[in-house]
Amino acid sequence: MSHAFPSTRDEALASMRNWMPKVANYAARRNHVEVGHASVSRLSPPIRNRLLLEQEVADEALSLAGERAEKFVQEVYWRSYWKGWLEMRPIMWRRFLDELEKVPDSDRHRAASVMDGESGVQIMDHFARELVETGYMHNHARMWFASFWVHVMRLPWQLGADFFFRHLLDGDAAANTLSWRWVAGLHTKGKNYLVRRSNIERYVDTEILNACSDGMNRLHNAKTHTIQETEAPVAPNPEAFSPTSLEEDNDADGLWIHEEDLVPETSVLGAHEFKSIAVTAPRDVWRSLGFSEGRIAYQSSCLDDAHRRAKDHWKLETNVLETKSLAEDIAAWASKASLKRVITLRPFTGPLGDRLIKVSETLSTEGIELICLSRPEDADLLPHATHGFFRFWKAVERDRLPAHFSR
């Protein structure tokens, strides 16, 4: 799969600036699923990997279109909301993994045909093939497909979330898992999302519809499939975020750069001096998670760019660890470099976050401390994700975008 999405910082900035003249029309066109998806920015993969930061994308949009860009900026901050919500309730990620493991083989067998684009509903098969072939699916199509999976095919939402997560270039644990829970009626009590044939026919480009009309009758009278949560809701823990700065300098610090945040030079670490730098590209770990080769190639390309920028910014040779055992390889690098501390921008809840305890324990056996820092903007904003999005959005308007929103 060739990279149809920017995989370097420079490409991402150029893509953002090239698309932004369309931002004023985003609210009117964002739900339309078109060939090429020109009405949406398709910046979600570089935002997810933090080749672009949410704040700079929002500022660019608002500087060009003012309040006409509000809907676009809200969509950018939905990803932040999901991250904050899950970060304060990480048990929901672990529940998802446990539930996924327990899905019976009979459901996995039924799901295989839908994932292969052979459900018999051609429009859904088109979306499934697009996801597998390109690593992308329009947001409106994601909602339709997830609803079709849950409410029409009556398949476990966990399998669908895993399908998306393995292929989406912008897939992160929070936005993906929690969006599927919302469609299934589990995230917000009493609310789910039901696919409608009329909605698809209204918003899908005729070029796509004309080639994908078979099976549409199966969506005509879709009914909600009610799913019961077996475990109690979880209260948020606003103390879930790490410190945002180093209390003291150390001449034996190493910087660990990973796929969760690829612009550490723009963070509080940008002015810090390091003795050694390592970039981890754990392709074998990603394969063990079932990531598609397209997603692996994209993340690898993004990490290659981070490697080059780190060398230029800190004027240091940078180690690339194509690791099979993340914890052991980081510890081996740190020990060889005679480090006393390994410092990183803290990964969010998800596959990499799951490995932090093991990394910390393994480093500790070598007498090396692991220090994880949150970006100050994350630590300030994401704890507001305690309830629904629009309460969170008020905090965004007040704390992050006051120059643009004065209501």
GROMACS .gro file of C-alpha atoms in nm:
model
  407
    1MET     CA    1   0.000   0.000   0.000
    2SER     CA    2   0.151   0.333  -0.103
    3HIS     CA    3   0.130   0.618   0.145
    4ALA     CA    4  -0.166   0.830   0.041
    5PHE     CA    5  -0.130   1.006   0.376
    6PRO     CA    6   0.154   1.225   0.499
    7SER     CA    7   0.414   1.029   0.693
    8THR     CA    8   0.660   1.311   0.764
    9ARG     CA    9   0.620   1.629   0.964
   10ASP     CA   10   0.685   1.846   0.657
   11GLU     CA   11   0.435   1.652   0.446
   12ALA     CA   12   0.174   1.676   0.721
   13LEU     CA   13   0.215   2.052   0.755
   14ALA     CA   14   0.193   2.092   0.377
   15SER     CA   15  -0.120   1.873   0.357
   16MET     CA   16  -0.282   2.073   0.636
   17ARG     CA   17  -0.212   2.405   0.466
   18ASN     CA   18  -0.319   2.280   0.122
   19TRP     CA   19  -0.657   2.155   0.248
   20MET     CA   20  -0.741   2.439   0.487
   21PRO     CA   21  -0.897   2.674   0.225
   22LYS     CA   22  -1.188   2.423   0.224
   23VAL     CA   23  -1.242   2.439   0.599
   24ALA     CA   24  -1.523   2.698   0.587
   25ASN     CA   25  -1.734   2.449   0.386
   26TYR     CA   26  -1.653   2.154   0.612
   27ALA     CA   27  -1.973   2.169   0.818
   28ALA     CA   28  -2.187   2.153   0.504
   29ARG     CA   29  -1.989   1.877   0.329
   30ARG     CA   30  -1.836   1.666   0.606
   31ASN     CA   31  -2.101   1.391   0.599
   32HIS     CA   32  -2.073   1.335   0.224
   33VAL     CA   33  -1.885   1.018   0.130
   34GLU     CA   34  -1.719   1.089  -0.203
   35VAL     CA   35  -1.460   0.929  -0.427
   36GLY     CA   36  -1.128   1.062  -0.299
   37HIS     CA   37  -1.286   1.219   0.015
   38ALA     CA   38  -1.189   1.573  -0.088
   39SER     CA   39  -1.442   1.737   0.148
   40VAL     CA   40  -1.265   1.610   0.460
   41SER     CA   41  -0.903   1.681   0.554
   42ARG     CA   42  -0.784   1.319   0.595
   43LEU     CA   43  -0.536   1.455   0.848
   44SER     CA   44  -0.635   1.200   1.111
   45PRO     CA   45  -0.335   0.966   1.056
   46PRO     CA   46  -0.069   1.234   1.118
   47ILE     CA   47  -0.274   1.378   1.406
   48ARG     CA   48  -0.308   1.033   1.560
   49ASN     CA   49   0.072   0.983   1.547
   50ARG     CA   50   0.130   1.343   1.650
   51LEU     CA   51   0.315   1.447   1.343
   52LEU     CA   52   0.061   1.726   1.380
   53LEU     CA   53  -0.066   1.855   1.714
   54GLU     CA   54  -0.433   1.919   1.774
   55GLN     CA   55  -0.371   2.279   1.878
   56GLU     CA   56  -0.181   2.374   1.563
   57VAL     CA   57  -0.448   2.220   1.339
   58ALA     CA   58  -0.721   2.406   1.528
   59ASP     CA   59  -0.528   2.734   1.514
   60GLU     CA   60  -0.470   2.700   1.140
   61ALA     CA   61  -0.840   2.638   1.075
   62LEU     CA   62  -0.962   2.921   1.296
   63SER     CA   63  -0.710   3.169   1.161
   64LEU     CA   64  -0.848   3.111   0.811
   65ALA     CA   65  -1.220   3.076   0.875
   66GLY     CA   66  -1.294   3.193   1.228
   67GLU     CA   67  -1.612   3.052   1.378
   68ARG     CA   68  -1.705   2.898   1.041
   69ALA     CA   69  -1.437   2.640   1.123
   70GLU     CA   70  -1.601   2.544   1.455
   71LYS     CA   71  -1.739   2.208   1.341
   72PHE     CA   72  -1.401   2.105   1.198
   73VAL     CA   73  -1.222   2.206   1.517
   74GLN     CA   74  -1.474   2.013   1.724
   75GLU     CA   75  -1.396   1.702   1.520
   76VAL     CA   76  -1.025   1.751   1.587
   77TYR     CA   77  -1.093   1.769   1.960
   78TRP     CA   78  -1.321   1.465   1.962
   79ARG     CA   79  -1.000   1.263   1.944
   80SER     CA   80  -0.868   1.450   2.250
   81TYR     CA   81  -1.194   1.390   2.433
   82TRP     CA   82  -1.181   1.015   2.371
   83LYS     CA   83  -0.818   1.005   2.487
   84GLY     CA   84  -0.896   1.188   2.808
   85TRP     CA   85  -1.205   0.978   2.878
   86LEU     CA   86  -1.016   0.649   2.844
   87GLU     CA   87  -0.703   0.772   3.019
   88MET     CA   88  -0.910   0.831   3.331
   89ARG     CA   89  -1.079   0.490   3.295
   90PRO     CA   90  -0.810   0.252   3.162
   91ILE     CA   91  -0.999  -0.049   3.293
   92MET     CA   92  -1.236  -0.004   2.996
   93TRP     CA   93  -0.951  -0.084   2.759
   94ARG     CA   94  -0.861  -0.395   2.958
   95ARG     CA   95  -1.226  -0.504   2.964
   96PHE     CA   96  -1.236  -0.471   2.587
   97LEU     CA   97  -0.926  -0.692   2.548
   98ASP     CA   98  -1.067  -0.953   2.786
   99GLU     CA   99  -1.404  -0.955   2.608
  100LEU     CA  100  -1.237  -0.980   2.267
  101GLU     CA  101  -1.043  -1.286   2.375
  102LYS     CA  102  -1.367  -1.458   2.483
  103VAL     CA  103  -1.557  -1.407   2.155
  104PRO     CA  104  -1.669  -1.755   2.039
  105ASP     CA  105  -1.532  -1.909   1.720
  106SER     CA  106  -1.880  -1.914   1.567
  107ASP     CA  107  -1.894  -1.534   1.576
  108ARG     CA  108  -1.540  -1.506   1.443
  109HIS     CA  109  -1.636  -1.727   1.149
  110ARG     CA  110  -1.942  -1.513   1.068
  111ALA     CA  111  -1.739  -1.194   1.100
  112ALA     CA  112  -1.476  -1.314   0.853
  113SER     CA  113  -1.702  -1.273   0.551
  114VAL     CA  114  -1.793  -0.916   0.654
  115MET     CA  115  -1.427  -0.824   0.700
  116ASP     CA  116  -1.347  -0.980   0.361
  117GLY     CA  117  -1.610  -0.762   0.193
  118GLU     CA  118  -1.844  -1.052   0.127
  119SER     CA  119  -2.146  -0.968   0.344
  120GLY     CA  120  -2.379  -0.936   0.044
  121VAL     CA  121  -2.454  -0.570   0.122
  122GLN     CA  122  -2.238  -0.413  -0.147
  123ILE     CA  123  -2.199  -0.069   0.008
  124MET     CA  124  -2.069  -0.222   0.333
  125ASP     CA  125  -1.842  -0.453   0.134
  126HIS     CA  126  -1.707  -0.146  -0.046
  127PHE     CA  127  -1.624   0.018   0.286
  128ALA     CA  128  -1.459  -0.298   0.422
  129ARG     CA  129  -1.239  -0.334   0.114
  130GLU     CA  130  -1.147   0.035   0.122
  131LEU     CA  131  -1.036  -0.001   0.484
  132VAL     CA  132  -0.819  -0.305   0.413
  133GLU     CA  133  -0.670  -0.161   0.094
  134THR     CA  134  -0.606   0.198   0.208
  135GLY     CA  135  -0.606   0.201   0.589
  136TYR     CA  136  -0.878   0.465   0.585
  137MET     CA  137  -1.255   0.497   0.603
  138HIS     CA  138  -1.461   0.817   0.606
  139ASN     CA  139  -1.601   0.891   0.954
  140HIS     CA  140  -1.964   0.871   0.841
  141ALA     CA  141  -1.893   0.539   0.672
  142ARG     CA  142  -1.732   0.414   0.994
  143MET     CA  143  -2.055   0.485   1.180
  144TRP     CA  144  -2.267   0.310   0.915
  145PHE     CA  145  -2.035   0.011   0.901
  146ALA     CA  146  -2.016  -0.026   1.280
  147SER     CA  147  -2.394  -0.001   1.306
  148PHE     CA  148  -2.437  -0.258   1.028
  149TRP     CA  149  -2.195  -0.488   1.212
  150VAL     CA  150  -2.367  -0.455   1.551
  151HIS     CA  151  -2.735  -0.398   1.474
  152VAL     CA  152  -2.785  -0.577   1.140
  153MET     CA  153  -2.530  -0.858   1.143
  154ARG     CA  154  -2.557  -0.889   1.525
  155LEU     CA  155  -2.182  -0.946   1.557
  156PRO     CA  156  -1.985  -0.866   1.874
  157TRP     CA  157  -1.876  -0.502   1.871
  158GLN     CA  158  -1.537  -0.606   2.009
  159LEU     CA  159  -1.455  -0.797   1.689
  160GLY     CA  160  -1.549  -0.496   1.478
  161ALA     CA  161  -1.340  -0.262   1.691
  162ASP     CA  162  -1.045  -0.499   1.655
  163PHE     CA  163  -1.094  -0.511   1.276
  164PHE     CA  164  -1.079  -0.132   1.257
  165PHE     CA  165  -0.786  -0.107   1.498
  166ARG     CA  166  -0.573  -0.351   1.301
  167HIS     CA  167  -0.617  -0.161   0.974
  168LEU     CA  168  -0.685   0.208   1.042
  169LEU     CA  169  -0.378   0.427   1.001
  170ASP     CA  170  -0.540   0.665   1.250
  171GLY     CA  171  -0.652   0.391   1.487
  172ASP     CA  172  -0.593   0.462   1.853
  173ALA     CA  173  -0.725   0.269   2.147
  174ALA     CA  174  -0.947   0.548   2.278
  175ALA     CA  175  -1.121   0.689   1.970
  176ASN     CA  176  -1.171   0.348   1.813
  177THR     CA  177  -1.286   0.148   2.116
  178LEU     CA  178  -1.511   0.417   2.259
  179SER     CA  179  -1.669   0.503   1.922
  180TRP     CA  180  -1.767   0.139   1.876
  181ARG     CA  181  -1.910   0.135   2.228
  182TRP     CA  182  -2.113   0.445   2.142
  183VAL     CA  183  -2.258   0.288   1.826
  184ALA     CA  184  -2.345  -0.021   2.030
  185GLY     CA  185  -2.530   0.191   2.289
  186LEU     CA  186  -2.280   0.131   2.569
  187HIS     CA  187  -2.091   0.459   2.596
  188THR     CA  188  -2.389   0.689   2.655
  189LYS     CA  189  -2.679   0.525   2.834
  190GLY     CA  190  -2.989   0.509   2.616
  191LYS     CA  191  -2.808   0.621   2.299
  192ASN     CA  192  -2.683   0.415   2.010
  193TYR     CA  193  -2.647   0.465   1.636
  194LEU     CA  194  -2.872   0.287   1.388
  195VAL     CA  195  -2.779   0.275   1.020
  196ARG     CA  196  -3.049   0.398   0.780
  197ARG     CA  197  -3.072   0.325   0.410
  198SER     CA  198  -3.209   0.675   0.351
  199ASN     CA  199  -2.906   0.830   0.522
  200ILE     CA  200  -2.665   0.634   0.304
  201GLU     CA  201  -2.855   0.725  -0.013
  202ARG     CA  202  -2.852   1.091   0.088
  203TYR     CA  203  -2.481   1.119   0.161
  204VAL     CA  204  -2.297   0.865  -0.054
  205ASP     CA  205  -2.178   0.986  -0.393
  206THR     CA  206  -2.386   0.845  -0.681
  207GLU     CA  207  -2.073   0.705  -0.846
  208ILE     CA  208  -2.024   0.480  -0.544
  209LEU     CA  209  -2.393   0.405  -0.492
  210ASN     CA  210  -2.453   0.303  -0.852
  211ALA     CA  211  -2.180   0.040  -0.824
  212CYS     CA  212  -2.291  -0.079  -0.477
  213SER     CA  213  -2.670  -0.105  -0.484
  214ASP     CA  214  -2.716  -0.479  -0.421
  215GLY     CA  215  -2.827  -0.579  -0.072
  216MET     CA  216  -2.944  -0.232   0.029
  217ASN     CA  217  -3.287  -0.372   0.118
  218ARG     CA  218  -3.130  -0.538   0.424
  219LEU     CA  219  -3.082  -0.190   0.571
  220HIS     CA  220  -3.436  -0.071   0.507
  221ASN     CA  221  -3.590  -0.177   0.838
  222ALA     CA  222  -3.286  -0.217   1.058
  223LYS     CA  223  -3.367  -0.243   1.428
  224THR     CA  224  -3.153  -0.173   1.731
  225HIS     CA  225  -2.976  -0.472   1.880
  226THR     CA  226  -2.977  -0.407   2.256
  227ILE     CA  227  -2.656  -0.501   2.434
  228GLN     CA  228  -2.637  -0.524   2.809
  229GLU     CA  229  -2.323  -0.420   2.997
  230THR     CA  230  -2.241  -0.681   3.258
  231GLU     CA  231  -2.007  -0.467   3.468
  232ALA     CA  232  -2.071  -0.142   3.651
  233PRO     CA  233  -1.970   0.199   3.507
  234VAL     CA  234  -1.631   0.333   3.611
  235ALA     CA  235  -1.577   0.672   3.775
  236PRO     CA  236  -1.308   0.891   3.617
  237ASN     CA  237  -0.973   0.936   3.786
  238PRO     CA  238  -0.850   1.291   3.707
  239GLU     CA  239  -0.512   1.206   3.866
  240ALA     CA  240  -0.427   0.971   3.579
  241PHE     CA  241  -0.184   1.207   3.407
  242SER     CA  242   0.191   1.220   3.455
  243PRO     CA  243   0.403   1.518   3.564
  244THR     CA  244   0.464   1.774   3.290
  245SER     CA  245   0.823   1.877   3.361
  246LEU     CA  246   1.153   1.748   3.497
  247GLU     CA  247   1.239   1.855   3.850
  248GLU     CA  248   1.613   1.849   3.783
  249ASP     CA  249   1.863   1.801   3.503
  250ASN     CA  250   2.084   1.497   3.471
  251ASP     CA  251   2.384   1.457   3.243
  252ALA     CA  252   2.301   1.090   3.188
  253ASP     CA  253   1.950   1.123   3.044
  254GLY     CA  254   1.830   0.933   2.740
  255LEU     CA  255   1.529   1.019   2.522
  256TRP     CA  256   1.295   0.742   2.409
  257ILE     CA  257   1.082   0.832   2.103
  258HIS     CA  258   0.788   0.607   2.017
  259GLU     CA  259   0.494   0.600   1.776
  260GLU     CA  260   0.253   0.771   2.015
  261ASP     CA  261   0.420   1.114   1.991
  262LEU     CA  262   0.657   1.186   1.704
  263VAL     CA  263   0.737   1.553   1.762
  264PRO     CA  264   0.909   1.556   2.104
  265GLU     CA  265   1.114   1.857   1.990
  266THR     CA  266   0.795   2.066   2.017
  267SER     CA  267   0.739   1.954   2.378
  268VAL     CA  268   0.894   2.042   2.713
  269LEU     CA  269   1.177   1.805   2.615
  270GLY     CA  270   1.281   2.016   2.318
  271ALA     CA  271   1.527   2.226   2.519
  272HIS     CA  272   1.656   1.938   2.731
  273GLU     CA  273   2.003   1.794   2.672
  274PHE     CA  274   2.031   1.420   2.623
  275LYS     CA  275   2.325   1.184   2.624
  276SER     CA  276   2.160   0.937   2.387
  277ILE     CA  277   1.837   0.899   2.188
  278ALA     CA  278   1.649   0.584   2.083
  279VAL     CA  279   1.355   0.548   1.848
  280THR     CA  280   1.162   0.223   1.885
  281ALA     CA  281   0.996   0.060   1.584
  282PRO     CA  282   0.857  -0.266   1.730
  283ARG     CA  283   0.730  -0.424   1.408
  284ASP     CA  284   0.715  -0.772   1.560
  285VAL     CA  285   0.502  -0.637   1.845
  286TRP     CA  286   0.268  -0.474   1.592
  287ARG     CA  287   0.243  -0.799   1.397
  288SER     CA  288   0.161  -0.986   1.718
  289LEU     CA  289  -0.131  -0.743   1.759
  290GLY     CA  290  -0.251  -0.829   1.408
  291PHE     CA  291  -0.171  -0.489   1.255
  292SER     CA  292  -0.195  -0.485   0.877
  293GLU     CA  293   0.125  -0.456   0.677
  294GLY     CA  294  -0.006  -0.121   0.553
  295ARG     CA  295  -0.038   0.014   0.904
  296ILE     CA  296   0.304  -0.122   0.998
  297ALA     CA  297   0.462   0.041   0.691
  298TYR     CA  298   0.294   0.373   0.764
  299GLN     CA  299   0.401   0.382   1.130
  300SER     CA  300   0.753   0.280   1.031
  301SER     CA  301   0.773   0.565   0.781
  302CYS     CA  302   0.651   0.813   1.045
  303LEU     CA  303   0.915   0.686   1.288
  304ASP     CA  304   1.187   0.720   1.022
  305ASP     CA  305   1.097   1.087   0.995
  306ALA     CA  306   1.105   1.130   1.374
  307HIS     CA  307   1.449   0.970   1.373
  308ARG     CA  308   1.580   1.219   1.116
  309ARG     CA  309   1.431   1.519   1.295
  310ALA     CA  310   1.568   1.407   1.633
  311LYS     CA  311   1.920   1.384   1.491
  312ASP     CA  312   1.890   1.734   1.348
  313HIS     CA  313   1.732   1.889   1.658
  314TRP     CA  314   1.955   1.743   1.929
  315LYS     CA  315   2.268   1.701   1.712
  316LEU     CA  316   2.308   1.343   1.830
  317GLU     CA  317   2.334   1.009   1.659
  318THR     CA  318   2.001   0.839   1.717
  319ASN     CA  319   1.957   0.466   1.775
  320VAL     CA  320   1.673   0.288   1.592
  321LEU     CA  321   1.561  -0.017   1.789
  322GLU     CA  322   1.367  -0.256   1.564
  323THR     CA  323   1.277  -0.434   1.878
  324LYS     CA  324   1.133  -0.779   1.937
  325SER     CA  325   1.133  -0.739   2.315
  326LEU     CA  326   1.056  -0.376   2.384
  327ALA     CA  327   1.157  -0.374   2.750
  328GLU     CA  328   1.479  -0.571   2.706
  329ASP     CA  329   1.595  -0.376   2.402
  330ILE     CA  330   1.532  -0.038   2.565
  331ALA     CA  331   1.718  -0.157   2.875
  332ALA     CA  332   2.010  -0.282   2.662
  333TRP     CA  333   2.036   0.054   2.483
  334ALA     CA  334   2.015   0.250   2.808
  335SER     CA  335   2.273   0.032   2.981
  336LYS     CA  336   2.518   0.051   2.689
  337ALA     CA  337   2.484   0.431   2.686
  338SER     CA  338   2.542   0.446   3.066
  339LEU     CA  339   2.216   0.626   3.124
  340LYS     CA  340   2.068   0.697   3.464
  341ARG     CA  341   1.725   0.800   3.335
  342VAL     CA  342   1.517   0.725   3.027
  343ILE     CA  343   1.270   1.003   2.955
  344THR     CA  344   0.972   0.981   2.722
  345LEU     CA  345   0.641   1.147   2.646
  346ARG     CA  346   0.393   0.919   2.815
  347PRO     CA  347   0.198   0.691   2.582
  348PHE     CA  348  -0.177   0.692   2.624
  349THR     CA  349  -0.375   0.387   2.730
  350GLY     CA  350  -0.339   0.121   2.462
  351PRO     CA  351  -0.089  -0.140   2.340
  352LEU     CA  352   0.220   0.068   2.410
  353GLY     CA  353   0.086   0.195   2.740
  354ASP     CA  354   0.026  -0.167   2.840
  355ARG     CA  355   0.401  -0.229   2.810
  356LEU     CA  356   0.519   0.060   3.026
  357ILE     CA  357   0.525  -0.135   3.352
  358LYS     CA  358   0.747  -0.402   3.199
  359VAL     CA  359   0.978  -0.138   3.050
  360SER     CA  360   1.004   0.037   3.386
  361GLU     CA  361   1.071  -0.287   3.576
  362THR     CA  362   1.338  -0.401   3.331
  363LEU     CA  363   1.516  -0.066   3.339
  364SER     CA  364   1.500  -0.070   3.718
  365THR     CA  365   1.698  -0.395   3.729
  366GLU     CA  366   1.979  -0.202   3.557
  367GLY     CA  367   1.948   0.085   3.804
  368ILE     CA  368   1.787   0.311   3.545
  369GLU     CA  369   1.473   0.518   3.608
  370LEU     CA  370   1.193   0.554   3.352
  371ILE     CA  371   1.034   0.901   3.357
  372CYS     CA  372   0.713   0.956   3.160
  373LEU     CA  373   0.595   1.312   3.106
  374SER     CA  374   0.259   1.439   2.987
  375ARG     CA  375   0.244   1.736   2.755
  376PRO     CA  376   0.121   2.028   2.969
  377GLU     CA  377  -0.164   2.091   2.727
  378ASP     CA  378  -0.283   1.730   2.773
  379ALA     CA  379  -0.257   1.744   3.151
  380ASP     CA  380  -0.455   2.069   3.155
  381LEU     CA  381  -0.728   1.978   2.908
  382LEU     CA  382  -0.791   1.604   2.903
  383PRO     CA  383  -0.906   1.575   3.268
  384HIS     CA  384  -1.216   1.768   3.158
  385ALA     CA  385  -1.334   1.456   2.970
  386THR     CA  386  -1.537   1.340   3.270
  387HIS     CA  387  -1.880   1.339   3.106
  388GLY     CA  388  -2.003   1.410   2.752
  389PHE     CA  389  -1.816   1.580   2.471
  390PHE     CA  390  -1.993   1.914   2.481
  391ARG     CA  391  -1.901   1.976   2.844
  392PHE     CA  392  -1.544   1.900   2.738
  393TRP     CA  393  -1.579   2.136   2.440
  394LYS     CA  394  -1.666   2.425   2.671
  395ALA     CA  395  -1.329   2.371   2.841
  396VAL     CA  396  -1.159   2.372   2.500
  397GLU     CA  397  -1.324   2.703   2.410
  398ARG     CA  398  -1.235   2.857   2.745
  399ASP     CA  399  -0.882   2.728   2.793
  400ARG     CA  400  -0.741   2.657   2.447
  401LEU     CA  401  -0.920   2.878   2.199
  402PRO     CA  402  -1.030   3.191   2.389
  403ALA     CA  403  -0.908   3.426   2.116
  404HIS     CA  404  -1.146   3.264   1.867
  405PHE     CA  405  -1.452   3.201   2.085
  406SER     CA  406  -1.566   3.484   2.307
  407ARG     CA  407  -1.922   3.375   2.381
   0.00000   0.00000   0.00000
